[in-house]
Amino acid sequence: MQDKLRFKDMHLGLELPSISKLITQEKINKNAEASLDYNPIHIDPEWCKKVNLLGKGTTIAHGMMTLAFMGKVVTDWLYPGGGFLQLLEGKFTHPVRPGDTITASAVITELHPRKNPEDNFVTLEIRCVNQDGVLVGIGKAEARIPN
């Protein structure tokens, strides 16, 4: 088990361990089931090929699937150490397609000590790139480190 996170150990530029994931049509389909988003741009490869979707003719992953993966970088580090995710936001800058391997990472960019130590938090920049190094998502997270 990970040691308890302590705010006094946080510093600007602290990089969290990155994680990578191969995106498959099966994973996109499962995300469609979970989100109830059955738009053909996500789940119908034949339709996407027929309309030559975005000039590539393939389905694209749900943006929220990418954001969830970016958030996982933070929660995998935060929750075992006793922290709390208080904000997660992002935007999608490039389509993610079946066969892409995406890598999510995060770095602490701000420290927010508070009068009540239970309210201490850090701000992190979160990013996700594909196998070609193309930025597919960017955002920020706020993580409460309560001691």
N, CA, C and O atoms as a GROMACS GRO file, in nm:
protein
  588
    1MET      N    1   0.084  -0.119   0.000
    1MET     CA    2   0.000   0.000   0.000
    1MET      C    3   0.089   0.125   0.000
    1MET      O    4   0.194   0.128   0.063
    2GLN      N    5   0.045   0.225  -0.070
    2GLN     CA    6   0.117   0.353  -0.080
    2GLN      C    7   0.114   0.424   0.055
    2GLN      O    8   0.016   0.416   0.129
    3ASP      N    9   0.223   0.496   0.086
    3ASP     CA   10   0.226   0.579   0.206
    3ASP      C   11   0.122   0.690   0.193
    3ASP      O   12   0.082   0.728   0.083
    4LYS      N   13   0.080   0.739   0.309
    4LYS     CA   14  -0.016   0.850   0.311
    4LYS      C   15   0.048   0.973   0.246
    4LYS      O   16   0.163   1.006   0.274
    5LEU      N   17  -0.028   1.038   0.160
    5LEU     CA   18   0.020   1.162   0.097
    5LEU      C   19   0.021   1.273   0.201
    5LEU      O   20  -0.068   1.283   0.286
    6ARG      N   21   0.124   1.357   0.193
    6ARG     CA   22   0.134   1.470   0.285
    6ARG      C   23   0.156   1.597   0.202
    6ARG      O   24   0.241   1.601   0.113
    7PHE      N   25   0.078   1.699   0.233
    7PHE     CA   26   0.088   1.824   0.158
    7PHE      C   27   0.229   1.881   0.163
    7PHE      O   28   0.276   1.936   0.064
    8LYS      N   29   0.298   1.868   0.276
    8LYS     CA   30   0.433   1.923   0.290
    8LYS      C   31   0.532   1.856   0.194
    8LYS      O   32   0.639   1.911   0.168
    9ASP      N   33   0.498   1.738   0.142
    9ASP     CA   34   0.586   1.668   0.047
    9ASP      C   35   0.557   1.704  -0.099
    9ASP      O   36   0.629   1.662  -0.189
   10MET      N   37   0.452   1.782  -0.122
   10MET     CA   38   0.416   1.821  -0.258
   10MET      C   39   0.506   1.936  -0.304
   10MET      O   40   0.546   2.021  -0.224
   11HIS      N   41   0.537   1.937  -0.433
   11HIS     CA   42   0.617   2.047  -0.488
   11HIS      C   43   0.580   2.069  -0.634
   11HIS      O   44   0.536   1.978  -0.703
   12LEU      N   45   0.601   2.193  -0.679
   12LEU     CA   46   0.575   2.226  -0.819
   12LEU      C   47   0.662   2.138  -0.907
   12LEU      O   48   0.780   2.117  -0.880
   13GLY      N   49   0.602   2.089  -1.013
   13GLY     CA   50   0.676   2.005  -1.108
   13GLY      C   51   0.674   1.857  -1.074
   13GLY      O   52   0.727   1.776  -1.150
   14LEU      N   53   0.613   1.819  -0.962
   14LEU     CA   54   0.604   1.677  -0.927
   14LEU      C   55   0.523   1.605  -1.034
   14LEU      O   56   0.407   1.638  -1.058
   15GLU      N   57   0.583   1.506  -1.098
   15GLU     CA   58   0.517   1.431  -1.204
   15GLU      C   59   0.460   1.302  -1.149
   15GLU      O   60   0.529   1.227  -1.079
   16LEU      N   61   0.335   1.277  -1.180
   16LEU     CA   62   0.272   1.151  -1.141
   16LEU      C   63   0.308   1.044  -1.242
   16LEU      O   64   0.340   1.075  -1.357
   17PRO      N   65   0.305   0.917  -1.202
   17PRO     CA   66   0.333   0.810  -1.298
   17PRO      C   67   0.231   0.812  -1.412
   17PRO      O   68   0.110   0.818  -1.388
   18SER      N   69   0.280   0.807  -1.535
   18SER     CA   70   0.189   0.807  -1.651
   18SER      C   71   0.138   0.665  -1.672
   18SER      O   72   0.196   0.567  -1.625
   19ILE      N   73   0.027   0.657  -1.745
   19ILE     CA   74  -0.029   0.527  -1.782
   19ILE      C   75  -0.067   0.529  -1.929
   19ILE      O   76  -0.103   0.633  -1.984
   20SER      N   77  -0.058   0.413  -1.992
   20SER     CA   78  -0.091   0.399  -2.135
   20SER      C   79  -0.200   0.295  -2.152
   20SER      O   80  -0.213   0.202  -2.073
   21LYS      N   81  -0.278   0.313  -2.259
   21LYS     CA   82  -0.388   0.219  -2.288
   21LYS      C   83  -0.408   0.210  -2.438
   21LYS      O   84  -0.412   0.311  -2.508
   22LEU      N   85  -0.420   0.087  -2.486
   22LEU     CA   86  -0.455   0.062  -2.625
   22LEU      C   87  -0.606   0.075  -2.639
   22LEU      O   88  -0.681   0.010  -2.567
   23ILE      N   89  -0.649   0.159  -2.730
   23ILE     CA   90  -0.793   0.180  -2.752
   23ILE      C   91  -0.839   0.084  -2.861
   23ILE      O   92  -0.784   0.081  -2.971
   24THR      N   93  -0.941   0.008  -2.830
   24THR     CA   94  -0.998  -0.087  -2.926
   24THR      C   95  -1.144  -0.053  -2.951
   24THR      O   96  -1.205   0.020  -2.873
   25GLN      N   97  -1.199  -0.105  -3.058
   25GLN     CA   98  -1.341  -0.084  -3.084
   25GLN      C   99  -1.425  -0.146  -2.972
   25GLN      O  100  -1.530  -0.092  -2.937
   26GLU      N  101  -1.380  -0.257  -2.918
   26GLU     CA  102  -1.453  -0.320  -2.808
   26GLU      C  103  -1.460  -0.226  -2.687
   26GLU      O  104  -1.565  -0.216  -2.623
   27LYS      N  105  -1.350  -0.159  -2.654
   27LYS     CA  106  -1.352  -0.064  -2.541
   27LYS      C  107  -1.444   0.054  -2.571
   27LYS      O  108  -1.515   0.101  -2.482
   28ILE      N  109  -1.443   0.101  -2.694
   28ILE     CA  110  -1.532   0.211  -2.732
   28ILE      C  111  -1.677   0.166  -2.719
   28ILE      O  112  -1.761   0.241  -2.668
   29ASN      N  113  -1.708   0.046  -2.766
   29ASN     CA  114  -1.845  -0.007  -2.756
   29ASN      C  115  -1.890  -0.020  -2.611
   29ASN      O  116  -2.004   0.013  -2.577
   30LYS      N  117  -1.800  -0.067  -2.524
   30LYS     CA  118  -1.835  -0.079  -2.382
   30LYS      C  119  -1.859   0.059  -2.320
   30LYS      O  120  -1.947   0.075  -2.236
   31ASN      N  121  -1.781   0.158  -2.363
   31ASN     CA  122  -1.802   0.293  -2.314
   31ASN      C  123  -1.938   0.346  -2.362
   31ASN      O  124  -2.007   0.415  -2.288
   32ALA      N  125  -1.975   0.312  -2.486
   32ALA     CA  126  -2.106   0.353  -2.537
   32ALA      C  127  -2.218   0.294  -2.451
   32ALA      O  128  -2.316   0.362  -2.421
   33GLU      N  129  -2.204   0.168  -2.413
   33GLU     CA  130  -2.304   0.104  -2.328
   33GLU      C  131  -2.312   0.173  -2.192
   33GLU      O  132  -2.421   0.198  -2.141
   34ALA      N  133  -2.196   0.205  -2.135
   34ALA     CA  134  -2.193   0.267  -2.002
   34ALA      C  135  -2.250   0.408  -2.005
   34ALA      O  136  -2.315   0.451  -1.910
   35SER      N  137  -2.224   0.480  -2.112
   35SER     CA  138  -2.266   0.620  -2.120
   35SER      C  139  -2.400   0.639  -2.191
   35SER      O  140  -2.456   0.748  -2.191
   36LEU      N  141  -2.451   0.532  -2.251
   36LEU     CA  142  -2.573   0.537  -2.332
   36LEU      C  143  -2.558   0.630  -2.452
   36LEU      O  144  -2.656   0.685  -2.501
   37ASP      N  145  -2.434   0.646  -2.500
   37ASP     CA  146  -2.406   0.729  -2.617
   37ASP      C  147  -2.376   0.637  -2.734
   37ASP      O  148  -2.262   0.592  -2.754
   38TYR      N  149  -2.479   0.610  -2.812
   38TYR     CA  150  -2.468   0.517  -2.924
   38TYR      C  151  -2.455   0.589  -3.058
   38TYR      O  152  -2.496   0.535  -3.161
   39ASN      N  153  -2.401   0.708  -3.058
   39ASN     CA  154  -2.381   0.782  -3.182
   39ASN      C  155  -2.299   0.696  -3.278
   39ASN      O  156  -2.200   0.636  -3.236
   40PRO      N  157  -2.338   0.688  -3.405
   40PRO     CA  158  -2.264   0.604  -3.499
   40PRO      C  159  -2.117   0.644  -3.517
   40PRO      O  160  -2.036   0.562  -3.560
   41ILE      N  161  -2.081   0.768  -3.484
   41ILE     CA  162  -1.939   0.804  -3.497
   41ILE      C  163  -1.852   0.724  -3.399
   41ILE      O  164  -1.730   0.717  -3.415
   42HIS      N  165  -1.917   0.664  -3.298
   42HIS     CA  166  -1.844   0.584  -3.201
   42HIS      C  167  -1.855   0.435  -3.227
   42HIS      O  168  -1.759   0.361  -3.207
   43ILE      N  169  -1.971   0.389  -3.271
   43ILE     CA  170  -1.997   0.244  -3.268
   43ILE      C  171  -2.023   0.178  -3.403
   43ILE      O  172  -2.043   0.057  -3.408
   44ASP      N  173  -2.025   0.254  -3.512
   44ASP     CA  174  -2.059   0.194  -3.641
   44ASP      C  175  -1.946   0.212  -3.743
   44ASP      O  176  -1.945   0.307  -3.820
   45PRO      N  177  -1.848   0.118  -3.741
   45PRO     CA  178  -1.733   0.130  -3.832
   45PRO      C  179  -1.773   0.136  -3.980
   45PRO      O  180  -1.708   0.206  -4.057
   46GLU      N  181  -1.876   0.066  -4.019
   46GLU     CA  182  -1.918   0.066  -4.160
   46GLU      C  183  -1.972   0.203  -4.200
   46GLU      O  184  -1.939   0.254  -4.308
   47TRP      N  185  -2.054   0.262  -4.115
   47TRP     CA  186  -2.105   0.395  -4.143
   47TRP      C  187  -1.991   0.496  -4.152
   47TRP      O  188  -1.988   0.580  -4.242
   48CYS      N  189  -1.897   0.488  -4.059
   48CYS     CA  190  -1.783   0.581  -4.058
   48CYS      C  191  -1.699   0.567  -4.184
   48CYS      O  192  -1.650   0.666  -4.239
   49LYS      N  193  -1.684   0.444  -4.228
   49LYS     CA  194  -1.609   0.420  -4.352
   49LYS      C  195  -1.684   0.479  -4.472
   49LYS      O  196  -1.624   0.542  -4.559
   50LYS      N  197  -1.815   0.458  -4.474
   50LYS     CA  198  -1.898   0.506  -4.585
   50LYS      C  199  -1.894   0.659  -4.596
   50LYS      O  200  -1.884   0.713  -4.706
   51VAL      N  201  -1.903   0.729  -4.482
   51VAL     CA  202  -1.904   0.875  -4.486
   51VAL      C  203  -1.763   0.934  -4.477
   51VAL      O  204  -1.746   1.056  -4.481
   52ASN      N  205  -1.663   0.847  -4.466
   52ASN     CA  206  -1.523   0.889  -4.454
   52ASN      C  207  -1.508   0.990  -4.339
   52ASN      O  208  -1.457   1.100  -4.357
   53LEU      N  209  -1.555   0.948  -4.220
   53LEU     CA  210  -1.557   1.034  -4.103
   53LEU      C  211  -1.422   1.098  -4.076
   53LEU      O  212  -1.322   1.028  -4.058
   54LEU      N  213  -1.420   1.229  -4.073
   54LEU     CA  214  -1.301   1.310  -4.045
   54LEU      C  215  -1.183   1.274  -4.136
   54LEU      O  216  -1.067   1.290  -4.099
   55GLY      N  217  -1.216   1.226  -4.255
   55GLY     CA  218  -1.112   1.196  -4.353
   55GLY      C  219  -1.034   1.068  -4.327
   55GLY      O  220  -0.942   1.036  -4.402
   56LYS      N  221  -1.070   0.995  -4.223
   56LYS     CA  222  -1.000   0.870  -4.190
   56LYS      C  223  -1.091   0.749  -4.202
   56LYS      O  224  -1.044   0.636  -4.215
   57GLY      N  225  -1.222   0.771  -4.198
   57GLY     CA  226  -1.316   0.661  -4.216
   57GLY      C  227  -1.320   0.561  -4.103
   57GLY      O  228  -1.359   0.446  -4.123
   58THR      N  229  -1.280   0.603  -3.982
   58THR     CA  230  -1.288   0.512  -3.868
   58THR      C  231  -1.374   0.575  -3.759
   58THR      O  232  -1.401   0.695  -3.760
   59THR      N  233  -1.417   0.492  -3.668
   59THR     CA  234  -1.488   0.544  -3.552
   59THR      C  235  -1.390   0.626  -3.468
   59THR      O  236  -1.269   0.619  -3.486
   60ILE      N  237  -1.446   0.703  -3.375
   60ILE     CA  238  -1.364   0.775  -3.279
   60ILE      C  239  -1.416   0.747  -3.138
   60ILE      O  240  -1.536   0.726  -3.118
   61ALA      N  241  -1.326   0.747  -3.043
   61ALA     CA  242  -1.363   0.722  -2.904
   61ALA      C  243  -1.439   0.841  -2.848
   61ALA      O  244  -1.422   0.954  -2.895
   62HIS      N  245  -1.521   0.817  -2.750
   62HIS     CA  246  -1.591   0.922  -2.678
   62HIS      C  247  -1.488   1.012  -2.609
   62HIS      O  248  -1.391   0.963  -2.551
   63GLY      N  249  -1.509   1.141  -2.616
   63GLY     CA  250  -1.419   1.233  -2.547
   63GLY      C  251  -1.414   1.206  -2.397
   63GLY      O  252  -1.308   1.216  -2.335
   64MET      N  253  -1.527   1.174  -2.340
   64MET     CA  254  -1.531   1.150  -2.195
   64MET      C  255  -1.452   1.025  -2.157
   64MET      O  256  -1.408   1.012  -2.043
   65MET      N  257  -1.434   0.933  -2.251
   65MET     CA  258  -1.350   0.816  -2.226
   65MET      C  259  -1.204   0.861  -2.208
   65MET      O  260  -1.132   0.812  -2.121
   66THR      N  261  -1.162   0.955  -2.291
   66THR     CA  262  -1.027   1.011  -2.279
   66THR      C  263  -1.013   1.086  -2.148
   66THR      O  264  -0.911   1.072  -2.080
   67LEU      N  265  -1.112   1.167  -2.112
   67LEU     CA  266  -1.105   1.243  -1.987
   67LEU      C  267  -1.101   1.149  -1.866
   67LEU      O  268  -1.026   1.173  -1.772
   68ALA      N  269  -1.180   1.044  -1.870
   68ALA     CA  270  -1.179   0.948  -1.759
   68ALA      C  271  -1.041   0.885  -1.743
   68ALA      O  272  -0.994   0.865  -1.632
   69PHE      N  273  -0.978   0.855  -1.853
   69PHE     CA  274  -0.844   0.796  -1.850
   69PHE      C  275  -0.744   0.898  -1.794
   69PHE      O  276  -0.655   0.861  -1.717
   70MET      N  277  -0.758   1.024  -1.832
   70MET     CA  278  -0.670   1.128  -1.778
   70MET      C  279  -0.692   1.142  -1.627
   70MET      O  280  -0.595   1.160  -1.553
   71GLY      N  281  -0.815   1.134  -1.583
   71GLY     CA  282  -0.845   1.142  -1.441
   71GLY      C  283  -0.790   1.025  -1.362
   71GLY      O  284  -0.756   1.038  -1.245
   72LYS      N  285  -0.782   0.910  -1.427
   72LYS     CA  286  -0.730   0.789  -1.362
   72LYS      C  287  -0.585   0.806  -1.319
   72LYS      O  288  -0.544   0.750  -1.218
   73VAL      N  289  -0.508   0.882  -1.395
   73VAL     CA  290  -0.369   0.908  -1.356
   73VAL      C  291  -0.368   0.973  -1.217
   73VAL      O  292  -0.287   0.938  -1.132
   74VAL      N  293  -0.458   1.068  -1.196
   74VAL     CA  294  -0.463   1.139  -1.069
   74VAL      C  295  -0.519   1.049  -0.958
   74VAL      O  296  -0.460   1.042  -0.850
   75THR      N  297  -0.629   0.981  -0.983
   75THR     CA  298  -0.691   0.901  -0.877
   75THR      C  299  -0.606   0.779  -0.840
   75THR      O  300  -0.608   0.738  -0.724
   76ASP      N  301  -0.533   0.722  -0.934
   76ASP     CA  302  -0.444   0.609  -0.900
   76ASP      C  303  -0.336   0.651  -0.801
   76ASP      O  304  -0.293   0.571  -0.718
   77TRP      N  305  -0.292   0.776  -0.810
   77TRP     CA  306  -0.192   0.830  -0.718
   77TRP      C  307  -0.257   0.881  -0.590
   77TRP      O  308  -0.203   0.863  -0.481
   78LEU      N  309  -0.372   0.943  -0.602
   78LEU     CA  310  -0.434   1.017  -0.494
   78LEU      C  311  -0.506   0.929  -0.392
   78LEU      O  312  -0.482   0.940  -0.272
   79TYR      N  313  -0.593   0.841  -0.439
   79TYR     CA  314  -0.680   0.769  -0.348
   79TYR      C  315  -0.607   0.673  -0.254
   79TYR      O  316  -0.641   0.670  -0.135
   80PRO      N  317  -0.509   0.595  -0.300
   80PRO     CA  318  -0.440   0.508  -0.204
   80PRO      C  319  -0.367   0.585  -0.094
   80PRO      O  320  -0.346   0.531   0.015
   81GLY      N  321  -0.328   0.709  -0.121
   81GLY     CA  322  -0.258   0.790  -0.023
   81GLY      C  323  -0.349   0.875   0.064
   81GLY      O  324  -0.300   0.953   0.145
   82GLY      N  325  -0.481   0.860   0.050
   82GLY     CA  326  -0.575   0.930   0.135
   82GLY      C  327  -0.622   1.064   0.083
   82GLY      O  328  -0.685   1.140   0.156
   83GLY      N  329  -0.594   1.096  -0.043
   83GLY     CA  330  -0.636   1.222  -0.101
   83GLY      C  331  -0.777   1.215  -0.157
   83GLY      O  332  -0.844   1.112  -0.151
   84PHE      N  333  -0.821   1.329  -0.213
   84PHE     CA  334  -0.958   1.343  -0.261
   84PHE      C  335  -0.958   1.429  -0.388
   84PHE      O  336  -0.903   1.539  -0.388
   85LEU      N  337  -1.018   1.379  -0.495
   85LEU     CA  338  -1.030   1.456  -0.619
   85LEU      C  339  -1.146   1.553  -0.605
   85LEU      O  340  -1.259   1.511  -0.581
   86GLN      N  341  -1.118   1.684  -0.619
   86GLN     CA  342  -1.226   1.780  -0.603
   86GLN      C  343  -1.264   1.850  -0.733
   86GLN      O  344  -1.367   1.917  -0.738
   87LEU      N  345  -1.183   1.835  -0.838
   87LEU     CA  346  -1.218   1.895  -0.967
   87LEU      C  347  -1.145   1.820  -1.078
   87LEU      O  348  -1.028   1.784  -1.064
   88LEU      N  349  -1.215   1.799  -1.186
   88LEU     CA  350  -1.156   1.739  -1.306
   88LEU      C  351  -1.223   1.804  -1.426
   88LEU      O  352  -1.345   1.799  -1.439
   89GLU      N  353  -1.143   1.866  -1.512
   89GLU     CA  354  -1.198   1.925  -1.633
   89GLU      C  355  -1.098   1.909  -1.746
   89GLU      O  356  -0.977   1.899  -1.723
   90GLY      N  357  -1.149   1.906  -1.867
   90GLY     CA  358  -1.059   1.889  -1.980
   90GLY      C  359  -1.125   1.924  -2.111
   90GLY      O  360  -1.246   1.948  -2.119
   91LYS      N  361  -1.042   1.927  -2.213
   91LYS     CA  362  -1.093   1.945  -2.349
   91LYS      C  363  -1.019   1.848  -2.440
   91LYS      O  364  -0.910   1.802  -2.408
   92PHE      N  365  -1.081   1.821  -2.551
   92PHE     CA  366  -1.031   1.720  -2.643
   92PHE      C  367  -0.978   1.791  -2.767
   92PHE      O  368  -1.048   1.871  -2.828
   93THR      N  369  -0.856   1.762  -2.803
   93THR     CA  370  -0.788   1.838  -2.907
   93THR      C  371  -0.765   1.760  -3.036
   93THR      O  372  -0.729   1.818  -3.138
   94HIS      N  373  -0.785   1.628  -3.031
   94HIS     CA  374  -0.763   1.545  -3.149
   94HIS      C  375  -0.840   1.414  -3.129
   94HIS      O  376  -0.847   1.364  -3.017
   95PRO      N  377  -0.898   1.359  -3.235
   95PRO     CA  378  -0.974   1.235  -3.220
   95PRO      C  379  -0.885   1.118  -3.177
   95PRO      O  380  -0.769   1.108  -3.216
   96VAL      N  381  -0.943   1.030  -3.096
   96VAL     CA  382  -0.880   0.905  -3.057
   96VAL      C  383  -0.952   0.794  -3.133
   96VAL      O  384  -1.075   0.786  -3.130
   97ARG      N  385  -0.874   0.710  -3.201
   97ARG     CA  386  -0.932   0.607  -3.288
   97ARG      C  387  -0.895   0.467  -3.240
   97ARG      O  388  -0.797   0.450  -3.168
   98PRO      N  389  -0.972   0.367  -3.281
   98PRO     CA  390  -0.932   0.230  -3.250
   98PRO      C  391  -0.791   0.204  -3.305
   98PRO      O  392  -0.759   0.242  -3.417
   99GLY      N  393  -0.710   0.140  -3.224
   99GLY     CA  394  -0.572   0.112  -3.262
   99GLY      C  395  -0.474   0.213  -3.204
   99GLY      O  396  -0.354   0.188  -3.202
  100ASP      N  397  -0.524   0.328  -3.157
  100ASP     CA  398  -0.437   0.426  -3.093
  100ASP      C  399  -0.397   0.376  -2.954
  100ASP      O  400  -0.475   0.311  -2.885
  101THR      N  401  -0.275   0.406  -2.917
  101THR     CA  402  -0.231   0.388  -2.779
  101THR      C  403  -0.216   0.528  -2.721
  101THR      O  404  -0.137   0.609  -2.769
  102ILE      N  405  -0.294   0.554  -2.617
  102ILE     CA  406  -0.288   0.687  -2.557
  102ILE      C  407  -0.218   0.679  -2.422
  102ILE      O  408  -0.230   0.580  -2.350
  103THR      N  409  -0.144   0.784  -2.391
  103THR     CA  410  -0.069   0.792  -2.266
  103THR      C  411  -0.111   0.919  -2.193
  103THR      O  412  -0.103   1.029  -2.246
  104ALA      N  413  -0.154   0.900  -2.070
  104ALA     CA  414  -0.198   1.012  -1.987
  104ALA      C  415  -0.092   1.040  -1.880
  104ALA      O  416  -0.029   0.949  -1.827
  105SER      N  417  -0.076   1.170  -1.851
  105SER     CA  418   0.022   1.211  -1.751
  105SER      C  419  -0.031   1.332  -1.675
  105SER      O  420  -0.128   1.395  -1.717
  106ALA      N  421   0.032   1.362  -1.562
  106ALA     CA  422  -0.009   1.477  -1.481
  106ALA      C  423   0.112   1.531  -1.407
  106ALA      O  424   0.204   1.457  -1.371
  107VAL      N  425   0.110   1.662  -1.384
  107VAL     CA  426   0.216   1.730  -1.311
  107VAL      C  427   0.154   1.838  -1.222
  107VAL      O  428   0.060   1.906  -1.263
  108ILE      N  429   0.208   1.853  -1.102
  108ILE     CA  430   0.158   1.956  -1.011
  108ILE      C  431   0.206   2.092  -1.061
  108ILE      O  432   0.325   2.113  -1.084
  109THR      N  433   0.110   2.185  -1.078
  109THR     CA  434   0.142   2.319  -1.127
  109THR      C  435   0.113   2.429  -1.024
  109THR      O  436   0.160   2.541  -1.040
  110GLU      N  437   0.036   2.398  -0.920
  110GLU     CA  438   0.004   2.497  -0.817
  110GLU      C  439  -0.011   2.426  -0.682
  110GLU      O  440  -0.059   2.314  -0.674
  111LEU      N  441   0.032   2.496  -0.577
  111LEU     CA  442   0.013   2.449  -0.439
  111LEU      C  443  -0.080   2.548  -0.368
  111LEU      O  444  -0.061   2.669  -0.379
  112HIS      N  445  -0.179   2.495  -0.297
  112HIS     CA  446  -0.277   2.580  -0.230
  112HIS      C  447  -0.289   2.543  -0.082
  112HIS      O  448  -0.381   2.471  -0.044
  113PRO      N  449  -0.196   2.591   0.001
  113PRO     CA  450  -0.211   2.567   0.145
  113PRO      C  451  -0.328   2.649   0.199
  113PRO      O  452  -0.351   2.762   0.154
  114ARG      N  453  -0.400   2.593   0.292
  114ARG     CA  454  -0.516   2.660   0.350
  114ARG      C  455  -0.500   2.668   0.503
  114ARG      O  456  -0.423   2.592   0.563
  115LYS      N  457  -0.573   2.759   0.563
  115LYS     CA  458  -0.569   2.775   0.708
  115LYS      C  459  -0.604   2.644   0.777
  115LYS      O  460  -0.538   2.602   0.872
  116ASN      N  461  -0.709   2.580   0.728
  116ASN     CA  462  -0.747   2.448   0.777
  116ASN      C  463  -0.673   2.345   0.692
  116ASN      O  464  -0.702   2.333   0.572
  117PRO      N  465  -0.578   2.270   0.750
  117PRO     CA  466  -0.499   2.175   0.670
  117PRO      C  467  -0.583   2.071   0.594
  117PRO      O  468  -0.538   2.016   0.493
  118GLU      N  469  -0.703   2.047   0.642
  118GLU     CA  470  -0.791   1.952   0.572
  118GLU      C  471  -0.832   2.004   0.434
  118GLU      O  472  -0.880   1.927   0.351
  119ASP      N  473  -0.814   2.134   0.410
  119ASP     CA  474  -0.855   2.196   0.284
  119ASP      C  475  -0.738   2.219   0.188
  119ASP      O  476  -0.759   2.273   0.079
  120ASN      N  477  -0.616   2.180   0.227
  120ASN     CA  478  -0.501   2.195   0.137
  120ASN      C  479  -0.526   2.121   0.006
  120ASN      O  480  -0.578   2.010   0.006
  121PHE      N  481  -0.487   2.184  -0.106
  121PHE     CA  482  -0.500   2.114  -0.233
  121PHE      C  483  -0.392   2.155  -0.331
  121PHE      O  484  -0.327   2.259  -0.314
  122VAL      N  485  -0.374   2.073  -0.432
  122VAL     CA  486  -0.282   2.102  -0.541
  122VAL      C  487  -0.360   2.104  -0.670
  122VAL      O  488  -0.463   2.039  -0.684
  123THR      N  489  -0.310   2.181  -0.766
  123THR     CA  490  -0.365   2.182  -0.901
  123THR      C  491  -0.266   2.109  -0.990
  123THR      O  492  -0.145   2.129  -0.981
  124LEU      N  493  -0.320   2.025  -1.077
  124LEU     CA  494  -0.237   1.948  -1.170
  124LEU      C  495  -0.279   1.975  -1.313
  124LEU      O  496  -0.398   1.989  -1.342
  125GLU      N  497  -0.182   1.983  -1.401
  125GLU     CA  498  -0.212   1.982  -1.544
  125GLU      C  499  -0.215   1.837  -1.586
  125GLU      O  500  -0.122   1.761  -1.558
  126ILE      N  501  -0.322   1.798  -1.654
  126ILE     CA  502  -0.333   1.662  -1.706
  126ILE      C  503  -0.329   1.668  -1.858
  126ILE      O  504  -0.384   1.759  -1.920
  127ARG      N  505  -0.263   1.569  -1.917
  127ARG     CA  506  -0.245   1.565  -2.063
  127ARG      C  507  -0.260   1.421  -2.110
  127ARG      O  508  -0.239   1.326  -2.035
  128CYS      N  509  -0.296   1.409  -2.236
  128CYS     CA  510  -0.302   1.278  -2.298
  128CYS      C  511  -0.254   1.290  -2.442
  128CYS      O  512  -0.299   1.377  -2.516
  129VAL      N  513  -0.162   1.204  -2.480
  129VAL     CA  514  -0.108   1.203  -2.616
  129VAL      C  515  -0.128   1.065  -2.676
  129VAL      O  516  -0.143   0.966  -2.605
  130ASN      N  517  -0.129   1.061  -2.811
  130ASN     CA  518  -0.138   0.930  -2.877
  130ASN      C  519   0.004   0.878  -2.906
  130ASN      O  520   0.103   0.940  -2.867
  131GLN      N  521   0.011   0.766  -2.972
  131GLN     CA  522   0.138   0.699  -2.999
  131GLN      C  523   0.232   0.782  -3.087
  131GLN      O  524   0.352   0.756  -3.090
  132ASP      N  525   0.178   0.881  -3.157
  132ASP     CA  526   0.260   0.969  -3.241
  132ASP      C  527   0.299   1.098  -3.168
  132ASP      O  528   0.361   1.186  -3.227
  133GLY      N  529   0.263   1.108  -3.040
  133GLY     CA  530   0.294   1.227  -2.963
  133GLY      C  531   0.196   1.341  -2.985
  133GLY      O  532   0.220   1.452  -2.938
  134VAL      N  533   0.087   1.315  -3.055
  134VAL     CA  534  -0.014   1.418  -3.080
  134VAL      C  535  -0.100   1.434  -2.954
  134VAL      O  536  -0.152   1.337  -2.900
  135LEU      N  537  -0.115   1.558  -2.910
  135LEU     CA  538  -0.198   1.588  -2.794
  135LEU      C  539  -0.344   1.560  -2.828
  135LEU      O  540  -0.398   1.619  -2.922
  136VAL      N  541  -0.407   1.470  -2.752
  136VAL     CA  542  -0.548   1.437  -2.777
  136VAL      C  543  -0.639   1.493  -2.669
  136VAL      O  544  -0.761   1.501  -2.689
  137GLY      N  545  -0.583   1.532  -2.555
  137GLY     CA  546  -0.662   1.590  -2.448
  137GLY      C  547  -0.574   1.664  -2.350
  137GLY      O  548  -0.459   1.628  -2.327
  138ILE      N  549  -0.631   1.770  -2.293
  138ILE     CA  550  -0.559   1.849  -2.193
  138ILE      C  551  -0.661   1.901  -2.093
  138ILE      O  552  -0.777   1.922  -2.128
  139GLY      N  553  -0.617   1.920  -1.971
  139GLY     CA  554  -0.709   1.971  -1.871
  139GLY      C  555  -0.640   1.996  -1.740
  139GLY      O  556  -0.517   2.009  -1.732
  140LYS      N  557  -0.722   2.004  -1.636
  140LYS     CA  558  -0.666   2.023  -1.503
  140LYS      C  559  -0.747   1.945  -1.402
  140LYS      O  560  -0.864   1.911  -1.423
  141ALA      N  561  -0.681   1.918  -1.291
  141ALA     CA  562  -0.744   1.852  -1.179
  141ALA      C  563  -0.702   1.925  -1.053
  141ALA      O  564  -0.595   1.986  -1.046
  142GLU      N  565  -0.789   1.919  -0.953
  142GLU     CA  566  -0.755   1.969  -0.821
  142GLU      C  567  -0.766   1.852  -0.726
  142GLU      O  568  -0.866   1.781  -0.723
  143ALA      N  569  -0.661   1.832  -0.647
  143ALA     CA  570  -0.653   1.719  -0.557
  143ALA      C  571  -0.633   1.768  -0.415
  143ALA      O  572  -0.536   1.838  -0.386
  144ARG      N  573  -0.724   1.731  -0.327
  144ARG     CA  574  -0.710   1.770  -0.188
  144ARG      C  575  -0.614   1.672  -0.118
  144ARG      O  576  -0.630   1.550  -0.125
  145ILE      N  577  -0.515   1.730  -0.051
  145ILE     CA  578  -0.417   1.651   0.025
  145ILE      C  579  -0.431   1.698   0.170
  145ILE      O  580  -0.369   1.797   0.208
  146PRO      N  581  -0.510   1.628   0.251
  146PRO     CA  582  -0.554   1.684   0.378
  146PRO      C  583  -0.459   1.667   0.498
  146PRO      O  584  -0.505   1.631   0.606
  147ASN      N  585  -0.330   1.690   0.482
  147ASN     CA  586  -0.246   1.696   0.603
  147ASN      C  587  -0.111   1.756   0.572
  147ASN      O  588  -0.027   1.768   0.661
   0.00000   0.00000   0.00000
